[in-house]
Tab-separated table of C-alpha atoms in Angstrom:
chain	number	residue	atom	x	y	z
A	3	UNK	CA	104.203	140.296	97.204
A	4	UNK	CA	107.399	138.054	97.717
A	5	UNK	CA	107.658	138.187	101.100
A	6	UNK	CA	103.360	138.060	101.775
A	7	UNK	CA	104.301	134.636	99.358
A	8	UNK	CA	107.227	133.700	101.508
A	9	UNK	CA	104.544	133.909	104.808
A	10	UNK	CA	102.450	131.843	103.542
A	11	UNK	CA	104.828	128.766	102.459
A	12	UNK	CA	106.328	128.876	105.470
A	13	UNK	CA	102.795	128.611	107.174
A	14	UNK	CA	101.938	125.921	104.949
A	15	UNK	CA	105.836	123.797	105.966
A	16	UNK	CA	104.467	124.699	108.991
A	17	UNK	CA	101.275	122.846	108.892
A	18	UNK	CA	102.480	119.785	107.053
A	19	UNK	CA	105.264	119.172	109.871
A	20	UNK	CA	102.467	119.661	112.124
A	21	UNK	CA	99.766	117.544	110.461
A	22	UNK	CA	103.319	114.598	109.664
A	23	UNK	CA	103.908	114.166	113.478
A	24	UNK	CA	100.375	113.993	114.552
A	25	UNK	CA	100.369	111.151	112.345
A	26	UNK	CA	103.140	109.547	113.869
A	27	UNK	CA	101.539	109.554	116.975
A	28	UNK	CA	98.829	108.925	116.468
A	29	UNK	CA	100.201	105.384	114.536
A	30	UNK	CA	102.737	104.863	117.957
A	31	UNK	CA	99.477	105.073	120.340
A	32	UNK	CA	97.149	102.511	117.424
A	33	UNK	CA	100.230	100.373	117.453
A	34	UNK	CA	100.873	100.157	121.038
A	35	UNK	CA	97.254	99.065	121.972
A	36	UNK	CA	97.047	96.786	118.971
A	37	UNK	CA	100.184	95.516	121.607
A	38	UNK	CA	98.662	94.897	124.549
A	39	UNK	CA	97.800	91.622	125.953
A	40	UNK	CA	94.312	91.649	125.983
A	41	UNK	CA	94.087	92.590	122.571
A	42	UNK	CA	95.816	89.364	122.131
A	43	UNK	CA	93.507	87.382	124.659
A	44	UNK	CA	90.774	88.361	122.963
A	45	UNK	CA	91.927	87.645	119.249
A	46	UNK	CA	92.758	84.040	120.422
A	47	UNK	CA	88.767	84.619	122.236
A	48	UNK	CA	87.493	85.398	118.966
A	49	UNK	CA	89.104	82.751	117.220
A	50	UNK	CA	88.070	79.853	119.189
A	51	UNK	CA	84.860	81.722	119.504
A	52	UNK	CA	84.567	82.687	122.812
A	53	UNK	CA	81.918	86.367	123.727
A	54	UNK	CA	83.683	88.964	125.980
A	55	UNK	CA	82.250	89.406	128.957
A	56	UNK	CA	81.730	92.849	130.157
A	57	UNK	CA	84.957	92.988	132.488
A	58	UNK	CA	86.739	92.614	128.912
A	59	UNK	CA	84.882	95.514	127.505
A	60	UNK	CA	85.245	97.719	130.004
A	61	UNK	CA	88.771	97.047	130.057
A	62	UNK	CA	89.256	97.042	126.114
A	63	UNK	CA	87.414	100.930	126.715
A	64	UNK	CA	90.074	101.679	128.840
A	65	UNK	CA	93.114	100.962	126.873
A	66	UNK	CA	91.242	102.809	124.145
A	67	UNK	CA	90.748	105.647	126.575
A	68	UNK	CA	94.439	105.895	127.401
A	69	UNK	CA	95.309	104.967	123.675
A	70	UNK	CA	93.417	107.077	121.514
A	71	UNK	CA	91.459	109.014	123.790
A	72	UNK	CA	90.669	111.389	120.683
A	73	UNK	CA	88.288	107.963	118.879
A	74	UNK	CA	85.827	107.890	121.358
A	75	UNK	CA	85.716	112.196	121.665
A	76	UNK	CA	85.208	112.084	117.344
A	77	UNK	CA	82.653	109.553	117.393
A	78	UNK	CA	80.686	110.692	120.642
A	79	UNK	CA	80.173	114.472	119.395
A	80	UNK	CA	79.130	113.567	115.390
A	81	UNK	CA	76.392	110.384	116.781
A	82	UNK	CA	75.106	109.251	120.338
A	83	UNK	CA	76.049	105.814	120.944
A	84	UNK	CA	74.740	102.846	122.543
A	85	UNK	CA	76.813	100.470	124.395
A	86	UNK	CA	76.383	97.986	121.830
A	87	UNK	CA	77.447	100.500	119.285
A	88	UNK	CA	80.888	101.584	121.070
A	89	UNK	CA	82.218	98.289	121.475
A	90	UNK	CA	81.830	97.552	117.318
A	91	UNK	CA	83.336	100.429	116.764
A	92	UNK	CA	86.036	99.416	119.309
A	93	UNK	CA	86.710	95.904	117.083
A	94	UNK	CA	86.276	97.756	113.980
A	95	UNK	CA	88.677	99.741	114.328
A	96	UNK	CA	91.750	97.058	115.993
A	97	UNK	CA	91.233	95.593	112.234
A	98	UNK	CA	87.942	92.579	113.865
A	99	UNK	CA	86.596	91.587	110.926
A	100	UNK	CA	82.610	91.529	111.149
A	101	UNK	CA	81.736	88.194	111.892
A	102	UNK	CA	84.617	88.010	114.778
A	103	UNK	CA	82.589	90.813	116.065
A	104	UNK	CA	79.455	89.297	115.817
A	105	UNK	CA	80.981	85.796	118.250
A	106	UNK	CA	82.830	88.067	120.243
A	107	UNK	CA	79.609	90.424	121.203
A	108	UNK	CA	77.510	86.466	120.558
A	109	UNK	CA	75.400	89.216	118.192
A	110	UNK	CA	74.345	87.868	114.747
A	111	UNK	CA	76.232	89.043	112.797
A	112	UNK	CA	73.188	91.235	110.821
A	113	UNK	CA	72.882	92.513	113.453
A	114	UNK	CA	76.699	93.742	113.286
A	115	UNK	CA	75.388	94.652	109.940
A	116	UNK	CA	72.620	96.438	110.422
A	117	UNK	CA	74.448	98.561	113.791
A	118	UNK	CA	77.454	99.174	111.019
A	119	UNK	CA	74.204	100.606	108.395
A	120	UNK	CA	72.893	102.529	110.820
A	121	UNK	CA	75.593	104.579	112.211
A	122	UNK	CA	76.572	105.495	109.112
A	123	UNK	CA	73.333	106.857	108.265
A	124	UNK	CA	73.489	108.250	111.773
A	125	UNK	CA	76.409	110.101	110.898
A	126	UNK	CA	76.205	111.238	106.912
A	127	UNK	CA	72.311	111.118	106.904
A	128	UNK	CA	72.050	108.802	103.963
A	129	UNK	CA	72.162	105.347	103.095
A	130	UNK	CA	75.585	104.009	103.286
A	131	UNK	CA	77.050	100.767	103.438
A	132	UNK	CA	78.601	98.642	106.324
A	133	UNK	CA	81.919	98.458	104.535
A	134	UNK	CA	81.169	102.590	104.747
A	135	UNK	CA	81.135	102.803	108.362
A	136	UNK	CA	84.150	100.529	107.977
A	137	UNK	CA	85.978	102.955	106.213
A	138	UNK	CA	85.044	105.610	107.921
A	139	UNK	CA	86.301	104.036	111.431
A	140	UNK	CA	89.508	103.181	110.353
A	141	UNK	CA	90.020	106.922	109.132
A	142	UNK	CA	89.536	107.841	112.705
């Protein structure tokens, strides 16, 4: 019995070490994404009230695939998303506010809020708040 307990303790320690390793790798990947020149350019665009072009959105998508490939895969396994919903999720993930997102995507703040509530409902099959969706996206 003691041997079985020791084996289980070793397995738990291994799982915890793997989780810590993956968490550190994720934090490095997110930090690298946030330091990309395009992200800095998008922050400036939001500050100046300029919307993103198709090319910039495509480049942003490519950066997500490079730095956080599992982010998109996880979301798309959960729900079918339109392009605008995917763009909202990317921008939320890199810490843009809903107001900035509405400017960058040239949508009304109400449209951004509705999309966030709709996505939450698709995933959780219940009504949620916009902040519920934002928290979920940031947890991925």
